[in-house]
PDB file of C-alpha atoms in Angstrom:
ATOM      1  CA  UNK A 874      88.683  88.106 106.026  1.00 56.00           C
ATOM      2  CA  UNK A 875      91.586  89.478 108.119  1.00 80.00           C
ATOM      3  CA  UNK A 876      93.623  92.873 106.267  1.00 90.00           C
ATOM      4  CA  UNK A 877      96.532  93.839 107.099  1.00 94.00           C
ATOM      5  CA  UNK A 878      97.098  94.457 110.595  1.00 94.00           C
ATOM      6  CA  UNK A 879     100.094  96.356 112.663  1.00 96.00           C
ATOM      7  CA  UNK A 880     101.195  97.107 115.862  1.00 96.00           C
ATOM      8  CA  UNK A 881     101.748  99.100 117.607  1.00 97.00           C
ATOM      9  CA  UNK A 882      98.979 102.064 116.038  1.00 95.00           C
ATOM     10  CA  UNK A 883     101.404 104.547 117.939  1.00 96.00           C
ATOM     11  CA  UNK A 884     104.850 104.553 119.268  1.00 97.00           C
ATOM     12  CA  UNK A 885     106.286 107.809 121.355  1.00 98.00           C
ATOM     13  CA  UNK A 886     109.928 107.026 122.045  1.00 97.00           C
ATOM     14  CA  UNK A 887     112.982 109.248 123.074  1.00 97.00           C
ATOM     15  CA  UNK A 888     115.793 110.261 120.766  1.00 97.00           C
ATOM     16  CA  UNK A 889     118.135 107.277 121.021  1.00 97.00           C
ATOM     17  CA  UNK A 890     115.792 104.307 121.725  1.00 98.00           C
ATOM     18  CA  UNK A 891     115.063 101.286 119.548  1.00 98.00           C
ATOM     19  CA  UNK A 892     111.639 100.612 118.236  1.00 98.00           C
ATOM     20  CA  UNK A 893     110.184  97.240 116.778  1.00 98.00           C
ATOM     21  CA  UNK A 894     107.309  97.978 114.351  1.00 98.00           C
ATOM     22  CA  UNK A 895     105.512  94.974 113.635  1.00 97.00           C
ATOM     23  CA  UNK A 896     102.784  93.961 110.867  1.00 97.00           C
ATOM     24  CA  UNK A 897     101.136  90.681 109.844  1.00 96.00           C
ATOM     25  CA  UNK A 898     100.372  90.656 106.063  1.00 94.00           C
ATOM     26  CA  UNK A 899      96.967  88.703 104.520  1.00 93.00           C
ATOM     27  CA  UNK A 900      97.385  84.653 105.071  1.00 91.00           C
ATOM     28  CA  UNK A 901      98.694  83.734 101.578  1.00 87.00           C
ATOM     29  CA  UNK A 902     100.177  86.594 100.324  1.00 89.00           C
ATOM     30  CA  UNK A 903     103.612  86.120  99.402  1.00 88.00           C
ATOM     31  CA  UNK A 904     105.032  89.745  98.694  1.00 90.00           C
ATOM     32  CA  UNK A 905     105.330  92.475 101.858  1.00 94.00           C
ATOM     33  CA  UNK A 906     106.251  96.073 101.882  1.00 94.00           C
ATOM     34  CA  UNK A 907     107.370  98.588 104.203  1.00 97.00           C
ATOM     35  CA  UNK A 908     106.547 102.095 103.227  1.00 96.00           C
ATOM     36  CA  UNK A 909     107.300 105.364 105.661  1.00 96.00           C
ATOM     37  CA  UNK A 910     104.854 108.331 105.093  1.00 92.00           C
ATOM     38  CA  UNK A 911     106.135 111.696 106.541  1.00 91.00           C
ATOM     39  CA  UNK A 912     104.144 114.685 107.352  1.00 85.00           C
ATOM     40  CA  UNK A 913     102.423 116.101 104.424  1.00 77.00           C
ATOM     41  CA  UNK A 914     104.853 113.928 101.641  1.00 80.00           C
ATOM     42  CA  UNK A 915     103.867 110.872  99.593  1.00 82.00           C
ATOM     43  CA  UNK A 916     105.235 107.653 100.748  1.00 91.00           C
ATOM     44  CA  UNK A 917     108.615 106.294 100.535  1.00 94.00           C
ATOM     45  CA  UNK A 918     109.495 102.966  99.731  1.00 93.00           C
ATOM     46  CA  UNK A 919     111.295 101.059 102.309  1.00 96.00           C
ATOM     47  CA  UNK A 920     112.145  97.405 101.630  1.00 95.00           C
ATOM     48  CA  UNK A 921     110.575  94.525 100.015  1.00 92.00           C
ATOM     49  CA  UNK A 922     109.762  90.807 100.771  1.00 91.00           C
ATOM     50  CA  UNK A 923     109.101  88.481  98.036  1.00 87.00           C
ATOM     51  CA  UNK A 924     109.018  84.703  99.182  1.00 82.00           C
ATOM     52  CA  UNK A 925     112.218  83.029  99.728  1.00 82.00           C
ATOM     53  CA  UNK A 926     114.035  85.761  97.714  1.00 84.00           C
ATOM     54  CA  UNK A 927     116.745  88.003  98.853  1.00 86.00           C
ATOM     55  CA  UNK A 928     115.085  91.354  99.894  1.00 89.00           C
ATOM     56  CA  UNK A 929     115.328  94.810  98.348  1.00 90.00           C
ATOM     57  CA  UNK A 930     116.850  97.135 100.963  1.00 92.00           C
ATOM     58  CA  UNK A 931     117.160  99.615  98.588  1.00 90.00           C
ATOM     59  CA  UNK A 932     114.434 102.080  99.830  1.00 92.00           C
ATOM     60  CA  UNK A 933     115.938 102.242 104.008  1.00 95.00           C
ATOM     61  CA  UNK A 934     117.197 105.398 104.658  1.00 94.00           C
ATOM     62  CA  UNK A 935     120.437 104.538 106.579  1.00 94.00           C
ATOM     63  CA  UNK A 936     121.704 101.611 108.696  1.00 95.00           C
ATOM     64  CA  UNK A 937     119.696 102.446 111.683  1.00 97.00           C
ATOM     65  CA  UNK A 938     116.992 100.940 109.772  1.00 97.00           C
ATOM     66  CA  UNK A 939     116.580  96.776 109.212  1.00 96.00           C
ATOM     67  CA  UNK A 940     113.384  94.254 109.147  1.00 96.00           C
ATOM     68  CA  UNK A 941     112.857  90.930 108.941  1.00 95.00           C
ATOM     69  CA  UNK A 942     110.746  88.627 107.854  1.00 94.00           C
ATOM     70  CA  UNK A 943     109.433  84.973 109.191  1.00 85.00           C
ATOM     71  CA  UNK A 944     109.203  83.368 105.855  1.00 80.00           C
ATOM     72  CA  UNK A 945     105.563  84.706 104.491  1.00 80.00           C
ATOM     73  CA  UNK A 946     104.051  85.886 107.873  1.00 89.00           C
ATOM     74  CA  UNK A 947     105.167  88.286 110.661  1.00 95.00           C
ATOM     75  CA  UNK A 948     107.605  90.943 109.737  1.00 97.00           C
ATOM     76  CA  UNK A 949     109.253  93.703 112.035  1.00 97.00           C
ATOM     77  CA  UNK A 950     110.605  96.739 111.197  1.00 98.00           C
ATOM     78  CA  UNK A 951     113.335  97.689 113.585  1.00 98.00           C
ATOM     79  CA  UNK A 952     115.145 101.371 113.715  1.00 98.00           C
ATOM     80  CA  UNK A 953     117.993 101.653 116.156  1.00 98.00           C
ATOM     81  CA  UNK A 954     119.293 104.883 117.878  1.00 98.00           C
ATOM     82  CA  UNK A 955     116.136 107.013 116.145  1.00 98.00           C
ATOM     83  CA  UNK A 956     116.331 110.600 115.440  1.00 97.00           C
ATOM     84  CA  UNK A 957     113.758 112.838 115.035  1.00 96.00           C
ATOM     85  CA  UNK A 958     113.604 113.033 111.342  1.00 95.00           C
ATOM     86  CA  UNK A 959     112.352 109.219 111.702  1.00 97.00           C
ATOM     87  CA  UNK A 960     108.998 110.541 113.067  1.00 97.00           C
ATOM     88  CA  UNK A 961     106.167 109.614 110.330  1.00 97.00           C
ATOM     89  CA  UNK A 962     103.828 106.917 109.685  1.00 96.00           C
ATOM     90  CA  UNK A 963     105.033 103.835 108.324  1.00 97.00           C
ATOM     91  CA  UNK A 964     102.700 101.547 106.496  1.00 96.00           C
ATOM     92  CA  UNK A 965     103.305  98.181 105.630  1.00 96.00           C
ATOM     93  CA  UNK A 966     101.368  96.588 102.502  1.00 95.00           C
ATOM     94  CA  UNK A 967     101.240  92.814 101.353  1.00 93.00           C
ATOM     95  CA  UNK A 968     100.112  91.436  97.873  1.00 89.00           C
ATOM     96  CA  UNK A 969      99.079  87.928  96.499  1.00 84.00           C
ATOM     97  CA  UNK A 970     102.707  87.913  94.328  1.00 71.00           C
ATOM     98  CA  UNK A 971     105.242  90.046  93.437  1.00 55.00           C
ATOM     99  CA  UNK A 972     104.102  91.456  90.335  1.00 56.00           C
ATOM    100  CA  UNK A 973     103.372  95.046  89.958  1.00 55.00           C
ATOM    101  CA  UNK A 974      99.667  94.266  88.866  1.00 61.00           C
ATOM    102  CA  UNK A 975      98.643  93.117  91.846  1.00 68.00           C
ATOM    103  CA  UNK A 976      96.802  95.245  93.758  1.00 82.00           C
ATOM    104  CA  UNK A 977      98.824  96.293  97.516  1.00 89.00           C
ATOM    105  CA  UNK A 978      96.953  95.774 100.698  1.00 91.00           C
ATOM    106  CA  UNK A 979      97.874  98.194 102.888  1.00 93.00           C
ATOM    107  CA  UNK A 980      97.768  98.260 106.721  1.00 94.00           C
ATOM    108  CA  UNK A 981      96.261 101.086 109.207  1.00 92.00           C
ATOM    109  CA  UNK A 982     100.152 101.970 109.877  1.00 94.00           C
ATOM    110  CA  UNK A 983     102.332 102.953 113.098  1.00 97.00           C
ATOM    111  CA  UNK A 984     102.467 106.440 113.869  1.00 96.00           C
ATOM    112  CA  UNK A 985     106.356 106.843 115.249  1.00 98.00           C
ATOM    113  CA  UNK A 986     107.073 110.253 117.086  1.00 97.00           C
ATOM    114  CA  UNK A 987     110.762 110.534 118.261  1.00 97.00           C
ATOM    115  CA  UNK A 988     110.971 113.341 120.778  1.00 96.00           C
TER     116      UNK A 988
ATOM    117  CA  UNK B1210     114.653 107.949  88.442  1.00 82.00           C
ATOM    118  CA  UNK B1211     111.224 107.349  88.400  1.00 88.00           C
ATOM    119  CA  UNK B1212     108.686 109.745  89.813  1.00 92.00           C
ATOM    120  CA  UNK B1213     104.731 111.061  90.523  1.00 95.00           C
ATOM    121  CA  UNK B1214     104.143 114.633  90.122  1.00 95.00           C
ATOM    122  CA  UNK B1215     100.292 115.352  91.020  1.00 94.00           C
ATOM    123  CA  UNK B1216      99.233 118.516  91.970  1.00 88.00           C
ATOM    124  CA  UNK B1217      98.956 120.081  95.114  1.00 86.00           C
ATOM    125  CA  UNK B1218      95.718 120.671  97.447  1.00 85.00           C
ATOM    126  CA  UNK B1219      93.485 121.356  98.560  1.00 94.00           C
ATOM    127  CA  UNK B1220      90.908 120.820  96.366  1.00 96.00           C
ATOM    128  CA  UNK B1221      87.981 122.316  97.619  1.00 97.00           C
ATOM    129  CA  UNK B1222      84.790 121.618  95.400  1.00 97.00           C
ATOM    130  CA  UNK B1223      80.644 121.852  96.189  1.00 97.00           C
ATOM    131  CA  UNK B1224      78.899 118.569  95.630  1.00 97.00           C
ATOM    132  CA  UNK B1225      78.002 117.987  92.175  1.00 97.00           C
ATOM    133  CA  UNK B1226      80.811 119.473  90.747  1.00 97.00           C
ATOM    134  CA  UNK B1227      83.604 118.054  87.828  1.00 98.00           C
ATOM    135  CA  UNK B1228      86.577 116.752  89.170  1.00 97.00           C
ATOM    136  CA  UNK B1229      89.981 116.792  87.993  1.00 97.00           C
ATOM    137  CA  UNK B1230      93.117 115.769  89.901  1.00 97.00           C
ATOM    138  CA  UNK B1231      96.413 115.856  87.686  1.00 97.00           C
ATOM    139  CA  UNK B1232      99.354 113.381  87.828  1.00 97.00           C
ATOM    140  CA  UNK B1233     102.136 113.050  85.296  1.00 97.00           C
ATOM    141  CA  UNK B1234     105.046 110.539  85.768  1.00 96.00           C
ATOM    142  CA  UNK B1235     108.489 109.778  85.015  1.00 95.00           C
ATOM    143  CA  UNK B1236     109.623 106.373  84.094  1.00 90.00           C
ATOM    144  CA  UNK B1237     112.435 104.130  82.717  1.00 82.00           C
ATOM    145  CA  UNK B1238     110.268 101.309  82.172  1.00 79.00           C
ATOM    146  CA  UNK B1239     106.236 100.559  80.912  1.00 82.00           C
ATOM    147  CA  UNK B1240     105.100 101.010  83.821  1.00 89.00           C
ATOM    148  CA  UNK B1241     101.411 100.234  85.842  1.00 90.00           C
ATOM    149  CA  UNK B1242      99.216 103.302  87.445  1.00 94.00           C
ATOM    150  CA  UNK B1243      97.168 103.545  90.304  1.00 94.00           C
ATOM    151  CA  UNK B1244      95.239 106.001  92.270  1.00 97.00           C
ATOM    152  CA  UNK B1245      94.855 105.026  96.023  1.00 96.00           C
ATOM    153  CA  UNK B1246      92.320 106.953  98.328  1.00 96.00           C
ATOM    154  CA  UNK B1247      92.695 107.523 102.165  1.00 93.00           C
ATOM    155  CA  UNK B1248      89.830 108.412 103.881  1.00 92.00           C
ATOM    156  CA  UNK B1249      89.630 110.065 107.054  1.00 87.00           C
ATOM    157  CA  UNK B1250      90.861 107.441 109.753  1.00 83.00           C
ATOM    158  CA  UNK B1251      91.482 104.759 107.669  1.00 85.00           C
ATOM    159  CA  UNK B1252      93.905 103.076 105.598  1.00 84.00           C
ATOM    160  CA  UNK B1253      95.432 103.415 102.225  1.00 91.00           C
ATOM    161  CA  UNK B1254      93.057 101.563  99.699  1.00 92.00           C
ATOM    162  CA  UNK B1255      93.184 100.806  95.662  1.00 93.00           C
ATOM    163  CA  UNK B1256      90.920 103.207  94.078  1.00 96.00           C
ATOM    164  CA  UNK B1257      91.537 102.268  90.756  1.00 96.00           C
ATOM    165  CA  UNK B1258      94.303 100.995  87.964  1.00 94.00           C
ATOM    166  CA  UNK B1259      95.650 100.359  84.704  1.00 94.00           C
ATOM    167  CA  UNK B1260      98.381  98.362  83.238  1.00 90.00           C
ATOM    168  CA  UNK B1261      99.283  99.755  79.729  1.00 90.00           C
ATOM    169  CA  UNK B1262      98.805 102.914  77.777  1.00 93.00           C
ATOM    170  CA  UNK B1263      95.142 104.016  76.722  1.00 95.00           C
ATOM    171  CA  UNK B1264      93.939 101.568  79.490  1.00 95.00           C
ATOM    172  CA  UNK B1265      90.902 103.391  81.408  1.00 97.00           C
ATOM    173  CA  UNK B1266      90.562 102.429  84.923  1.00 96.00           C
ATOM    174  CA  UNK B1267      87.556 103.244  86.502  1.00 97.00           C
ATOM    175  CA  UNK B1268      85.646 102.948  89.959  1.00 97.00           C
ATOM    176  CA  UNK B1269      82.833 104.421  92.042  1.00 95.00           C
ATOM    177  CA  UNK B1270      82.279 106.562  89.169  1.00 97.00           C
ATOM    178  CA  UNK B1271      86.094 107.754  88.975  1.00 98.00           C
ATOM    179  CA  UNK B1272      88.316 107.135  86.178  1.00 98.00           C
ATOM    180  CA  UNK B1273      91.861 107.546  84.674  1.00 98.00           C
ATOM    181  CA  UNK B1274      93.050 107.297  81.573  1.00 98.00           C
ATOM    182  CA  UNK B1275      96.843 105.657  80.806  1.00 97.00           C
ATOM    183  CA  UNK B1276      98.469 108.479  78.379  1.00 96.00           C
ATOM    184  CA  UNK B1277     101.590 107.329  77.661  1.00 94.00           C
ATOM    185  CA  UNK B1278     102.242 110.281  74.729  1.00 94.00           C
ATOM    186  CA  UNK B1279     102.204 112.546  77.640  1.00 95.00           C
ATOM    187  CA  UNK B1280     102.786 110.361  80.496  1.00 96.00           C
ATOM    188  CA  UNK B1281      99.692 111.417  82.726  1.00 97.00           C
ATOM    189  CA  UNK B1282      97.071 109.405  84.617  1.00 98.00           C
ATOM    190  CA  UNK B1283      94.299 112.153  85.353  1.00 98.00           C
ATOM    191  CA  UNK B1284      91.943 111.471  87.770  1.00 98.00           C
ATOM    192  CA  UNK B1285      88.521 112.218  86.900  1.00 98.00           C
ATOM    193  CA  UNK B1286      84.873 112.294  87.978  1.00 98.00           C
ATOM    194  CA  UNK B1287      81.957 114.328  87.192  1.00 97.00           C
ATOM    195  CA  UNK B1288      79.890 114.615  90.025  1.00 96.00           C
ATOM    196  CA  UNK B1289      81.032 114.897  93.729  1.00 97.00           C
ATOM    197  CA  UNK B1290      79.815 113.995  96.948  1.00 97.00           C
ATOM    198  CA  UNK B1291      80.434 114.779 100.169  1.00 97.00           C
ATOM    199  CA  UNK B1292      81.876 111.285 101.240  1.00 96.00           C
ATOM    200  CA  UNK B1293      84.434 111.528  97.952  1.00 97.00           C
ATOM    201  CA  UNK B1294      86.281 113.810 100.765  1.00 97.00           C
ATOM    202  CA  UNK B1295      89.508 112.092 101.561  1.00 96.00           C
ATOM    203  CA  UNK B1296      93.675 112.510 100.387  1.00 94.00           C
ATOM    204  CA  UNK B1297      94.084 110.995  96.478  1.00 96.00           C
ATOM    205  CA  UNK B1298      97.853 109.177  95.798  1.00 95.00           C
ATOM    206  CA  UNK B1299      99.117 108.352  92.227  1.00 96.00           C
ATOM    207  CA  UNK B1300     101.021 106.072  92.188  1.00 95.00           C
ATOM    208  CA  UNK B1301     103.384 103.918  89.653  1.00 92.00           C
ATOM    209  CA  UNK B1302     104.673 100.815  89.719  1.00 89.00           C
ATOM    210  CA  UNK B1303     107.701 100.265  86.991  1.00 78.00           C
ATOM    211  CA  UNK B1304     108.126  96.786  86.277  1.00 67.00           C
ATOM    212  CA  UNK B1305     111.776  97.583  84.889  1.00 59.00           C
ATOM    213  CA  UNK B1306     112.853  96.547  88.339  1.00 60.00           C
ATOM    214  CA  UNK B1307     112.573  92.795  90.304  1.00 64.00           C
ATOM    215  CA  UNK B1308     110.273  94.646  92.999  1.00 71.00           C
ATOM    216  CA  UNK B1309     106.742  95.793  92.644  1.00 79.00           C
ATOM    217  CA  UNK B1310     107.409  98.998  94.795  1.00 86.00           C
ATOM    218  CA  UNK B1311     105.010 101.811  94.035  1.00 90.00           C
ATOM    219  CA  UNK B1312     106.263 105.124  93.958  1.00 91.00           C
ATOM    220  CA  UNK B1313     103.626 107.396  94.929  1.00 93.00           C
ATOM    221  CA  UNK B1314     103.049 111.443  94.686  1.00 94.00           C
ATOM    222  CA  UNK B1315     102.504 113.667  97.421  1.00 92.00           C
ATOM    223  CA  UNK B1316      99.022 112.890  97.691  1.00 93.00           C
ATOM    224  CA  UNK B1317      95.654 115.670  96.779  1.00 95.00           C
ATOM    225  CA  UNK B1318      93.245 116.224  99.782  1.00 95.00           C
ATOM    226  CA  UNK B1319      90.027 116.742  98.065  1.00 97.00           C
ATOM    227  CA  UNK B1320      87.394 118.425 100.378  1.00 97.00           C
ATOM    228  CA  UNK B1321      83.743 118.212  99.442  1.00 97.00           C
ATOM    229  CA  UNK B1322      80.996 120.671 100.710  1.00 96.00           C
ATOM    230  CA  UNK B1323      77.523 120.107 100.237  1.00 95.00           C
TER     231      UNK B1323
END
């Protein structure tokens, strides 16, 4: 079946632009994460969807950052005015539920360079 | 708060050879422990788990062991091959909090010569 897809695989955008990062978690799968991997660092936990919950924000990095989420499908990761310090892969995972047990699907990622 | 110390790479190692990748962790809770592998142009995939302490997770031949007395999740295997080449995560997951986040370490490229 379908993984984890996002789009777009890269982004190049100039300091000060928007970008929309997009991903589309596995049909069914109630829980999504955002997760931002910088050059030669683990990744960093972003935000996370669980069904009609509130979201945990607690993970983005400043106000610049924000997603949304379509009740269990699309969501889009949007950073306003971005710097160059926002450069780095971000990955977005999805899981069957939100407990810590179940395993994390993970997408290919975006590959954001701000220059 | 809650953190994955693994150490650093690379790790370079001739086929055949024992493998040992170290991870200790730091958290408020019980938490769950993975190891995720990325390959070489692909995506970050489960490699293998466990849920409580003196749980043994194990797959294509590696495994990790849940020590809670010294809160480390080793990984292990004891014979390379070239196509184990790829960047190793640890990774927790502390169920003291509403989310499921993992918190992951830096991340061990292991290179493989044959």
């Amino acid at each position: 079946g379908a993984g984890v897809s996002q789009s777009p695989s890269n982004k190049v955008t100039e300091k000060g632009k928007d970008v929309e990062l997009r991903c589309d978690p596995i049909s069914g799968h109630t829980a999504l994460y955002w997760y931002r991997q910088r050059l030669g660092q683990g990744l960093e936990f972003l935000i996370y969807f669980q069904g009609n919950s509130a979201p945990d924000k607690s993970g983005l990095p400043s106000d610049r950052f924000s997603a949304e989420r379509t009740g269990e499908s699309v969501s889009t990761l949007t950073i306003q005015r971005t710097q160059q310090e926002d450069s780095a892969v971000y990955l977005c995972a999805s899981s069957l539920v939100g407990q810590g047990s179940y395993e994390q699907y993970f997408g290919p990622g975006t590959r954001l360079t701000v220059t | 708060g809650d953190s994955v110390t693994q150490m650093e790479g690379p790790v370079t190692l001739s086929e055949e050879a024992f493998l040992t990748i170290n991870c200790t962790y730091t958290a408020t809770g019980y938490p769950s422990l993975f190891w995720y592998v990325q390959y070489p142009g692909e995506g970050l995939q489960l490699l293998l788990k466990a849920t409580k302490a003196d749980d043994k997770g194990s797959n294509k031949g590696f495994e990790a062991t849940y020590r809670k007395e010294t809160t480390s999740f080793h990984l292990e295997k004891g014979s390379v091959q070239v196509s184990d080449s790829a960047v190793y995560f640890c990774a927790l997951s502390d169920h003291a909090y509403n989310t499921d986040k993992l918190i992951f370490g830096t991340g061990t490229r292991l290179q493989v010569f044959p």
